[in-house]
mmCIF file of C-alpha atoms in Angstrom:
data_model
loop_
_atom_site.group_PDB
_atom_site.id
_atom_site.type_symbol
_atom_site.label_atom_id
_atom_site.label_comp_id
_atom_site.label_asym_id
_atom_site.label_seq_id
_atom_site.Cartn_x
_atom_site.Cartn_y
_atom_site.Cartn_z
ATOM 1 C CA MET A 1 0.277 -26.858 -5.564
ATOM 2 C CA THR A 2 1.987 -24.991 -2.748
ATOM 3 C CA PHE A 3 -0.758 -22.447 -2.096
ATOM 4 C CA PRO A 4 -1.476 -22.253 1.632
ATOM 5 C CA LEU A 5 -5.117 -21.315 2.100
ATOM 6 C CA PRO A 6 -4.698 -20.050 5.701
ATOM 7 C CA ASP A 7 -2.079 -17.540 4.492
ATOM 8 C CA ALA A 8 -4.485 -16.267 1.864
ATOM 9 C CA ILE A 9 -7.313 -15.938 4.357
ATOM 10 C CA ALA A 10 -4.977 -14.083 6.744
ATOM 11 C CA ALA A 11 -4.187 -11.539 4.041
ATOM 12 C CA LEU A 12 -7.725 -11.221 2.659
ATOM 13 C CA SER A 13 -9.190 -10.692 6.124
ATOM 14 C CA ARG A 14 -7.036 -7.699 6.926
ATOM 15 C CA THR A 15 -7.566 -5.631 3.769
ATOM 16 C CA PRO A 16 -10.544 -3.676 5.184
ATOM 17 C CA ASP A 17 -8.363 -2.645 8.139
ATOM 18 C CA VAL A 18 -5.537 -1.651 5.789
ATOM 19 C CA LEU A 19 -7.907 0.528 3.768
ATOM 20 C CA ASP A 20 -9.401 2.137 6.854
ATOM 21 C CA ALA A 21 -5.948 2.897 8.240
ATOM 22 C CA LEU A 22 -4.787 4.273 4.911
ATOM 23 C CA LEU A 23 -7.856 6.282 3.909
ATOM 24 C CA GLY A 24 -10.388 6.612 6.734
ATOM 25 C CA ASP A 25 -10.781 10.279 7.688
ATOM 26 C CA LEU A 26 -8.334 11.445 5.013
ATOM 27 C CA GLY A 27 -9.845 14.258 3.010
ATOM 28 C CA ASP A 28 -11.031 14.049 -0.586
ATOM 29 C CA GLY A 29 -7.881 15.910 -1.598
ATOM 30 C CA TRP A 30 -6.095 12.643 -0.904
ATOM 31 C CA THR A 31 -8.708 10.021 -1.690
ATOM 32 C CA ARG A 32 -10.057 11.555 -4.924
ATOM 33 C CA HIS A 33 -6.648 12.439 -6.352
ATOM 34 C CA ARG A 34 -6.056 10.836 -9.738
ATOM 35 C CA PRO A 35 -2.413 10.554 -10.869
ATOM 36 C CA ALA A 36 -3.484 11.444 -14.427
ATOM 37 C CA ASP A 37 -6.630 11.685 -16.536
ATOM 38 C CA GLY A 38 -8.132 8.239 -16.875
ATOM 39 C CA GLU A 39 -6.126 6.757 -13.988
ATOM 40 C CA TRP A 40 -7.762 5.684 -10.761
ATOM 41 C CA SER A 41 -7.949 7.494 -7.463
ATOM 42 C CA ALA A 42 -8.035 5.606 -4.159
ATOM 43 C CA HIS A 43 -11.795 6.196 -4.253
ATOM 44 C CA ASP A 44 -12.029 4.569 -7.686
ATOM 45 C CA VAL A 45 -10.024 1.539 -6.540
ATOM 46 C CA LEU A 46 -12.402 1.092 -3.606
ATOM 47 C CA GLY A 47 -15.245 0.890 -6.121
ATOM 48 C CA HIS A 48 -13.270 -1.749 -8.048
ATOM 49 C CA PHE A 49 -12.690 -3.773 -4.874
ATOM 50 C CA ILE A 50 -16.420 -3.677 -4.127
ATOM 51 C CA HIS A 51 -17.331 -4.738 -7.639
ATOM 52 C CA GLY A 52 -14.931 -7.690 -7.292
ATOM 53 C CA GLU A 53 -16.494 -8.780 -4.006
ATOM 54 C CA ARG A 54 -19.895 -8.767 -5.639
ATOM 55 C CA THR A 55 -19.173 -10.335 -9.014
ATOM 56 C CA ASP A 56 -15.736 -11.918 -9.165
ATOM 57 C CA TRP A 57 -14.049 -13.994 -6.463
ATOM 58 C CA ILE A 58 -16.665 -15.829 -4.438
ATOM 59 C CA PRO A 59 -19.240 -15.942 -7.260
ATOM 60 C CA ARG A 60 -16.604 -17.579 -9.475
ATOM 61 C CA ALA A 61 -15.567 -19.973 -6.705
ATOM 62 C CA ARG A 62 -19.199 -21.031 -6.417
ATOM 63 C CA ILE A 63 -19.366 -21.658 -10.168
ATOM 64 C CA ILE A 64 -16.313 -23.934 -9.904
ATOM 65 C CA LEU A 65 -17.715 -25.786 -6.897
ATOM 66 C CA ASP A 66 -21.232 -26.114 -8.337
ATOM 67 C CA HIS A 67 -20.573 -26.587 -12.054
ATOM 68 C CA GLY A 68 -16.857 -27.265 -12.642
ATOM 69 C CA THR A 69 -15.792 -26.350 -16.157
ATOM 70 C CA LYS A 70 -19.286 -26.596 -17.647
ATOM 71 C CA VAL A 71 -20.414 -23.057 -16.815
ATOM 72 C CA PRO A 72 -17.880 -20.379 -17.807
ATOM 73 C CA PHE A 73 -17.431 -17.425 -15.470
ATOM 74 C CA THR A 74 -19.347 -14.260 -16.277
ATOM 75 C CA PRO A 75 -16.832 -11.810 -17.798
ATOM 76 C CA PHE A 76 -15.674 -9.208 -15.267
ATOM 77 C CA ASP A 77 -16.667 -5.622 -16.027
ATOM 78 C CA ARG A 78 -13.552 -3.498 -15.540
ATOM 79 C CA ASP A 79 -15.723 -0.389 -15.546
ATOM 80 C CA GLY A 80 -18.061 -1.825 -12.947
ATOM 81 C CA HIS A 81 -16.598 0.461 -10.280
ATOM 82 C CA VAL A 82 -17.793 3.651 -11.955
ATOM 83 C CA ALA A 83 -21.421 3.502 -10.853
ATOM 84 C CA ILE A 84 -20.464 2.188 -7.409
ATOM 85 C CA ALA A 85 -18.009 5.011 -6.775
ATOM 86 C CA ALA A 86 -20.046 7.789 -8.352
ATOM 87 C CA ASP A 87 -22.662 8.432 -5.697
ATOM 88 C CA ARG A 88 -20.927 7.341 -2.504
ATOM 89 C CA SER A 89 -18.447 9.009 -0.167
ATOM 90 C CA THR A 90 -15.104 7.329 0.455
ATOM 91 C CA ALA A 91 -16.305 6.512 3.985
ATOM 92 C CA GLU A 92 -19.376 4.780 2.530
ATOM 93 C CA LEU A 93 -17.200 2.756 0.154
ATOM 94 C CA LEU A 94 -14.934 1.706 3.026
ATOM 95 C CA ASP A 95 -17.932 0.528 5.069
ATOM 96 C CA LEU A 96 -19.492 -1.310 2.148
ATOM 97 C CA PHE A 97 -16.242 -3.062 1.275
ATOM 98 C CA ARG A 98 -15.761 -4.127 4.904
ATOM 99 C CA THR A 99 -19.217 -5.717 4.996
ATOM 100 C CA LEU A 100 -18.820 -7.521 1.678
ATOM 101 C CA ARG A 101 -15.316 -8.765 2.415
ATOM 102 C CA ALA A 102 -16.395 -10.135 5.793
ATOM 103 C CA GLU A 103 -19.264 -12.008 4.132
ATOM 104 C CA ASN A 104 -16.958 -13.374 1.440
ATOM 105 C CA VAL A 105 -14.205 -14.498 3.805
ATOM 106 C CA ALA A 106 -16.914 -16.216 5.862
ATOM 107 C CA ALA A 107 -18.143 -17.918 2.682
ATOM 108 C CA LEU A 108 -14.595 -19.013 1.841
ATOM 109 C CA ARG A 109 -14.115 -20.485 5.303
ATOM 110 C CA GLY A 110 -17.522 -22.121 5.000
ATOM 111 C CA PHE A 111 -16.460 -23.972 1.836
ATOM 112 C CA ASP A 112 -14.019 -25.898 4.090
ATOM 113 C CA LEU A 113 -11.892 -26.605 1.036
ATOM 114 C CA SER A 114 -9.710 -29.706 0.809
ATOM 115 C CA THR A 115 -6.492 -29.881 -1.195
ATOM 116 C CA ASP A 116 -8.424 -31.767 -3.839
ATOM 117 C CA ASP A 117 -11.032 -29.016 -3.964
ATOM 118 C CA LEU A 118 -8.285 -26.457 -4.658
ATOM 119 C CA ASP A 119 -7.355 -28.419 -7.775
ATOM 120 C CA ARG A 120 -10.905 -28.287 -9.158
ATOM 121 C CA GLU A 121 -11.201 -26.439 -12.445
ATOM 122 C CA GLY A 122 -13.468 -23.809 -13.890
ATOM 123 C CA THR A 123 -13.612 -22.047 -17.235
ATOM 124 C CA HIS A 124 -12.361 -18.483 -17.530
ATOM 125 C CA PRO A 125 -13.998 -16.666 -20.461
ATOM 126 C CA ALA A 126 -10.612 -15.619 -21.877
ATOM 127 C CA PHE A 127 -8.065 -18.081 -20.473
ATOM 128 C CA GLY A 128 -10.029 -21.310 -20.510
ATOM 129 C CA PRO A 129 -9.258 -23.763 -17.700
ATOM 130 C CA VAL A 130 -8.191 -22.341 -14.342
ATOM 131 C CA THR A 131 -8.102 -23.936 -10.898
ATOM 132 C CA LEU A 132 -9.823 -22.820 -7.717
ATOM 133 C CA ALA A 133 -6.356 -22.389 -6.153
ATOM 134 C CA GLN A 134 -5.387 -20.005 -8.978
ATOM 135 C CA LEU A 135 -8.592 -18.024 -8.481
ATOM 136 C CA LEU A 136 -8.050 -17.675 -4.725
ATOM 137 C CA THR A 137 -4.368 -16.791 -5.088
ATOM 138 C CA THR A 138 -5.317 -14.164 -7.637
ATOM 139 C CA TRP A 139 -7.893 -12.718 -5.223
ATOM 140 C CA THR A 140 -5.169 -12.272 -2.608
ATOM 141 C CA THR A 141 -2.601 -10.928 -5.060
ATOM 142 C CA HIS A 142 -5.191 -8.593 -6.569
ATOM 143 C CA ASP A 143 -5.633 -7.019 -3.115
ATOM 144 C CA HIS A 144 -1.931 -6.257 -2.876
ATOM 145 C CA VAL A 145 -1.611 -5.024 -6.452
ATOM 146 C CA HIS A 146 -4.472 -2.551 -5.993
ATOM 147 C CA LEU A 147 -3.337 -1.487 -2.526
ATOM 148 C CA GLY A 148 -0.145 -0.573 -4.360
ATOM 149 C CA GLN A 149 -2.195 1.382 -6.881
ATOM 150 C CA ILE A 150 -3.843 3.296 -4.030
ATOM 151 C CA THR A 151 -0.550 4.184 -2.369
ATOM 152 C CA GLN A 152 0.861 5.271 -5.724
ATOM 153 C CA ALA A 153 -2.183 7.484 -6.290
ATOM 154 C CA LEU A 154 -1.586 9.080 -2.887
ATOM 155 C CA ALA A 155 2.136 9.402 -3.637
ATOM 156 C CA THR A 156 1.447 11.437 -6.757
ATOM 157 C CA ARG A 157 -0.472 14.163 -4.941
ATOM 158 C CA TYR A 158 2.657 16.259 -4.416
ATOM 159 C CA THR A 159 4.856 15.546 -7.419
ATOM 160 C CA THR A 160 5.690 19.233 -7.841
ATOM 161 C CA GLU A 161 5.825 20.199 -4.192
ATOM 162 C CA VAL A 162 8.623 17.739 -3.388
ATOM 163 C CA GLY A 163 10.975 19.844 -5.510
ATOM 164 C CA PRO A 164 14.315 18.236 -6.377
ATOM 165 C CA TRP A 165 13.505 15.081 -4.368
ATOM 166 C CA HIS A 166 11.350 14.084 -7.326
ATOM 167 C CA ALA A 167 14.510 12.542 -8.773
ATOM 168 C CA TYR A 168 14.915 10.175 -5.808
ATOM 169 C CA LEU A 169 11.255 9.264 -5.503
ATOM 170 C CA TRP A 170 10.431 8.456 -9.120
ATOM 171 C CA GLU A 171 13.387 8.555 -11.458
ATOM 172 C CA MET B 1 3.495 27.080 -2.011
ATOM 173 C CA THR B 2 0.268 25.138 -1.752
ATOM 174 C CA PHE B 3 1.470 22.494 0.695
ATOM 175 C CA PRO B 4 -1.088 22.072 3.486
ATOM 176 C CA LEU B 5 0.746 20.997 6.632
ATOM 177 C CA PRO B 6 -2.344 19.527 8.357
ATOM 178 C CA ASP B 7 -2.864 17.177 5.380
ATOM 179 C CA ALA B 8 0.717 15.975 5.671
ATOM 180 C CA ILE B 9 0.411 15.425 9.413
ATOM 181 C CA ALA B 10 -2.838 13.495 8.847
ATOM 182 C CA ALA B 11 -1.076 11.133 6.446
ATOM 183 C CA LEU B 12 2.150 10.796 8.442
ATOM 184 C CA SER B 13 0.266 10.017 11.641
ATOM 185 C CA ARG B 14 -1.575 7.045 10.193
ATOM 186 C CA THR B 15 1.337 5.170 8.630
ATOM 187 C CA PRO B 16 2.027 3.038 11.763
ATOM 188 C CA ASP B 17 -1.610 1.909 11.690
ATOM 189 C CA VAL B 18 -1.382 1.121 7.971
ATOM 190 C CA LEU B 19 1.717 -0.989 8.532
ATOM 191 C CA ASP B 20 0.192 -2.826 11.486
ATOM 192 C CA ALA B 21 -2.963 -3.565 9.500
ATOM 193 C CA LEU B 22 -0.956 -4.707 6.492
ATOM 194 C CA LEU B 23 1.753 -6.742 8.243
ATOM 195 C CA GLY B 24 1.013 -7.302 11.934
ATOM 196 C CA ASP B 25 0.585 -11.028 12.606
ATOM 197 C CA LEU B 26 1.297 -11.948 8.979
ATOM 198 C CA GLY B 27 3.904 -14.703 8.844
ATOM 199 C CA ASP B 28 7.481 -14.309 7.672
ATOM 200 C CA GLY B 29 6.472 -16.019 4.426
ATOM 201 C CA TRP B 30 4.750 -12.741 3.598
ATOM 202 C CA THR B 31 6.858 -10.153 5.391
ATOM 203 C CA ARG B 32 10.299 -11.538 4.454
ATOM 204 C CA HIS B 33 9.426 -12.243 0.827
ATOM 205 C CA ARG B 34 11.752 -10.422 -1.588
ATOM 206 C CA PRO B 35 10.478 -9.968 -5.146
ATOM 207 C CA ALA B 36 13.991 -10.689 -6.463
ATOM 208 C CA ASP B 37 17.552 -10.884 -5.192
ATOM 209 C CA GLY B 38 18.649 -7.468 -4.012
ATOM 210 C CA GLU B 39 15.089 -6.115 -3.814
ATOM 211 C CA TRP B 40 13.440 -5.271 -0.517
ATOM 212 C CA SER B 41 10.959 -7.278 1.481
ATOM 213 C CA ALA B 42 8.296 -5.601 3.636
ATOM 214 C CA HIS B 43 10.629 -6.285 6.566
ATOM 215 C CA ASP B 44 13.476 -4.462 4.800
ATOM 216 C CA VAL B 45 11.268 -1.450 4.053
ATOM 217 C CA LEU B 46 10.330 -1.244 7.740
ATOM 218 C CA GLY B 47 14.046 -0.992 8.525
ATOM 219 C CA HIS B 48 14.326 1.817 5.963
ATOM 220 C CA PHE B 49 11.362 3.673 7.498
ATOM 221 C CA ILE B 50 12.999 3.419 10.935
ATOM 222 C CA HIS B 51 16.334 4.655 9.628
ATOM 223 C CA GLY B 52 14.538 7.640 8.085
ATOM 224 C CA GLU B 53 12.801 8.492 11.345
ATOM 225 C CA ARG B 54 16.151 8.486 13.120
ATOM 226 C CA THR B 55 18.370 10.276 10.613
ATOM 227 C CA ASP B 56 16.388 11.967 7.864
ATOM 228 C CA TRP B 57 13.171 13.914 8.254
ATOM 229 C CA ILE B 58 13.042 15.554 11.655
ATOM 230 C CA PRO B 59 16.829 15.766 12.049
ATOM 231 C CA ARG B 60 16.982 17.606 8.720
ATOM 232 C CA ALA B 61 14.073 19.852 9.682
ATOM 233 C CA ARG B 62 15.976 20.793 12.831
ATOM 234 C CA ILE B 63 19.065 21.640 10.763
ATOM 235 C CA ILE B 64 16.965 23.994 8.607
ATOM 236 C CA LEU B 65 15.343 25.620 11.628
ATOM 237 C CA ASP B 66 18.584 25.931 13.605
ATOM 238 C CA HIS B 67 21.162 26.630 10.901
ATOM 239 C CA GLY B 68 19.391 27.447 7.625
ATOM 240 C CA THR B 69 21.588 26.778 4.618
ATOM 241 C CA LYS B 70 24.856 27.018 6.542
ATOM 242 C CA VAL B 71 24.974 23.390 7.720
ATOM 243 C CA PRO B 72 24.323 20.856 4.941
ATOM 244 C CA PHE B 73 22.265 17.778 5.798
ATOM 245 C CA THR B 74 24.179 14.626 6.676
ATOM 246 C CA PRO B 75 23.943 12.340 3.598
ATOM 247 C CA PHE B 76 21.312 9.630 4.028
ATOM 248 C CA ASP B 77 22.631 6.059 4.155
ATOM 249 C CA ARG B 78 20.448 3.996 1.827
ATOM 250 C CA ASP B 79 21.843 0.821 3.392
ATOM 251 C CA GLY B 80 21.105 2.036 6.894
ATOM 252 C CA HIS B 81 18.167 -0.349 7.173
ATOM 253 C CA VAL B 82 20.311 -3.470 6.949
ATOM 254 C CA ALA B 83 21.593 -3.512 10.520
ATOM 255 C CA ILE B 84 18.214 -2.358 11.867
ATOM 256 C CA ALA B 85 16.328 -5.148 10.105
ATOM 257 C CA ALA B 86 18.895 -7.884 10.646
ATOM 258 C CA ASP B 87 18.347 -8.764 14.277
ATOM 259 C CA ARG B 88 14.724 -7.809 14.857
ATOM 260 C CA SER B 89 11.414 -9.536 14.153
ATOM 261 C CA THR B 90 8.868 -7.794 11.959
ATOM 262 C CA ALA B 91 6.737 -7.220 15.065
ATOM 263 C CA GLU B 92 9.677 -5.498 16.769
ATOM 264 C CA LEU B 93 10.219 -3.273 13.731
ATOM 265 C CA LEU B 94 6.532 -2.325 13.682
ATOM 266 C CA ASP B 95 6.659 -1.360 17.363
ATOM 267 C CA LEU B 96 9.873 0.604 16.995
ATOM 268 C CA PHE B 97 8.572 2.495 13.973
ATOM 269 C CA ARG B 98 5.354 3.365 15.809
ATOM 270 C CA THR B 99 7.307 4.829 18.724
ATOM 271 C CA LEU B 100 9.676 6.847 16.541
ATOM 272 C CA ARG B 101 6.951 8.144 14.247
ATOM 273 C CA ALA B 102 4.844 9.276 17.198
ATOM 274 C CA GLU B 103 7.828 11.165 18.615
ATOM 275 C CA ASN B 104 8.569 12.750 15.251
ATOM 276 C CA VAL B 105 4.998 13.815 14.516
ATOM 277 C CA ALA B 106 4.908 15.325 18.013
ATOM 278 C CA ALA B 107 8.137 17.174 17.206
ATOM 279 C CA LEU B 108 6.658 18.430 13.931
ATOM 280 C CA ARG B 109 3.556 19.706 15.680
ATOM 281 C CA GLY B 110 5.799 21.237 18.337
ATOM 282 C CA PHE B 111 7.637 23.315 15.721
ATOM 283 C CA ASP B 112 4.332 25.186 15.215
ATOM 284 C CA LEU B 113 5.473 26.144 11.735
ATOM 285 C CA SER B 114 4.272 29.300 10.029
ATOM 286 C CA THR B 115 3.946 29.703 6.275
ATOM 287 C CA ASP B 116 7.176 31.680 6.362
ATOM 288 C CA ASP B 117 8.904 28.841 8.200
ATOM 289 C CA LEU B 118 7.877 26.423 5.445
ATOM 290 C CA ASP B 119 9.765 28.593 2.951
ATOM 291 C CA ARG B 120 12.998 28.441 4.963
ATOM 292 C CA GLU B 121 15.860 26.794 3.147
ATOM 293 C CA GLY B 122 18.461 24.176 3.954
ATOM 294 C CA THR B 123 21.274 22.629 1.966
ATOM 295 C CA HIS B 124 20.877 19.131 0.570
ATOM 296 C CA PRO B 125 24.263 17.441 0.040
ATOM 297 C CA ALA B 126 23.393 16.567 -3.570
ATOM 298 C CA PHE B 127 20.674 19.029 -4.635
ATOM 299 C CA GLY B 128 21.784 22.191 -2.902
ATOM 300 C CA PRO B 129 18.990 24.486 -1.709
ATOM 301 C CA VAL B 130 15.691 22.893 -0.627
ATOM 302 C CA THR B 131 12.842 24.278 1.426
ATOM 303 C CA LEU B 132 11.364 22.931 4.626
ATOM 304 C CA ALA B 133 8.067 22.510 2.760
ATOM 305 C CA GLN B 134 9.802 20.331 0.162
ATOM 306 C CA LEU B 135 11.377 18.228 2.908
ATOM 307 C CA LEU B 136 8.065 17.675 4.688
ATOM 308 C CA THR B 137 6.189 16.921 1.468
ATOM 309 C CA THR B 138 8.869 14.425 0.551
ATOM 310 C CA TRP B 139 8.522 12.760 3.963
ATOM 311 C CA THR B 140 4.820 12.239 3.305
ATOM 312 C CA THR B 141 5.289 11.123 -0.285
ATOM 313 C CA HIS B 142 8.108 8.801 0.755
ATOM 314 C CA ASP B 143 5.654 7.000 3.070
ATOM 315 C CA HIS B 144 3.261 6.346 0.194
ATOM 316 C CA VAL B 145 5.974 5.342 -2.256
ATOM 317 C CA HIS B 146 7.393 2.766 0.158
ATOM 318 C CA LEU B 147 3.968 1.533 1.245
ATOM 319 C CA GLY B 148 3.554 0.813 -2.453
ATOM 320 C CA GLN B 149 6.864 -1.046 -2.428
ATOM 321 C CA ILE B 150 5.614 -3.165 0.482
ATOM 322 C CA THR B 151 2.343 -4.061 -1.222
ATOM 323 C CA GLN B 152 4.235 -4.897 -4.404
ATOM 324 C CA ALA B 153 6.565 -7.178 -2.440
ATOM 325 C CA LEU B 154 3.519 -8.935 -0.993
ATOM 326 C CA ALA B 155 1.915 -9.106 -4.432
ATOM 327 C CA THR B 156 4.890 -10.980 -5.861
ATOM 328 C CA ARG B 157 4.661 -13.851 -3.387
ATOM 329 C CA TYR B 158 2.444 -15.889 -5.715
ATOM 330 C CA THR B 159 3.504 -14.928 -9.218
ATOM 331 C CA THR B 160 3.454 -18.546 -10.377
ATOM 332 C CA GLU B 161 0.476 -19.740 -8.364
ATOM 333 C CA VAL B 162 -1.906 -17.233 -9.989
ATOM 334 C CA GLY B 163 -1.559 -19.161 -13.252
ATOM 335 C CA PRO B 164 -2.893 -17.399 -16.351
ATOM 336 C CA TRP B 165 -4.129 -14.390 -14.328
ATOM 337 C CA HIS B 166 -0.490 -13.278 -14.291
ATOM 338 C CA ALA B 167 -1.245 -11.572 -17.593
ATOM 339 C CA TYR B 168 -3.943 -9.374 -16.017
ATOM 340 C CA LEU B 169 -2.022 -8.592 -12.847
ATOM 341 C CA TRP B 170 1.348 -7.589 -14.269
ATOM 342 C CA GLU B 171 1.468 -7.434 -18.036
#
């Protein structure tokens, strides 16, 4: 297992700042833009991040640490962001995510995990056995994947307006 | 033409902050990671952003404003980032980009463009006629596309370590 926990914490800690820099004070024309029907806007992704902070990463880590493989994780609701995003402004989502992420990174540091701890296993409802290291690496990677989704949503605001450059940007 | 210049300036102005939040103080293990041979790391993309600030967006806008369609743009060198990135740290690239972007956004504001100006045309070496609005929209979109490339490069650091979650993240 080559997963360096300090590198993960370094990346996880900065995501609220990345989101604020990317989206804070940008208008809804940017943050609510969906690339296509059924795809997610930056605002929607923020709701998904918040839902993950509440129900996925640290709650699942606690299940591994407290119960090992005996208690399977609660399945993650991929539509859990809808209610979160529906009645909040983008600024409110950014603030809420910052608070939750800070609490969760503090919890992660507080676990004071050893290398042996990182090898401890839990039970994923679909995959079966997974390790704590896999869960924490996925948390970090999930940040970067969905930051990419946000930037791609922003990038698609002006697909027509770029004119012939469309060929260089997307083809 | 529905392109709102203030929205573009708002997005362009914040890209140095996004990059600092995403990459500043992250180790080379993150910033120099290439998803595959021949693909770009975050560090490489920073070199590409810098090369664009120096040779693409504002220089081309000046050609349109000064010469219209009579003087074609200088072709953009897609390998122009190599020398820029080769002998600088990621922190140095972040600082250099911040300086150049600030100068270029100041230049853009200084043009004090009217709606008629945005319709002025230049000559792209491959596409032929393009408008100033298309150039400026592409500048903005190009930021978001390559921010996505950076987050995807970061996301691929741990493709093995995520274990079975690989299926949810990329398949």
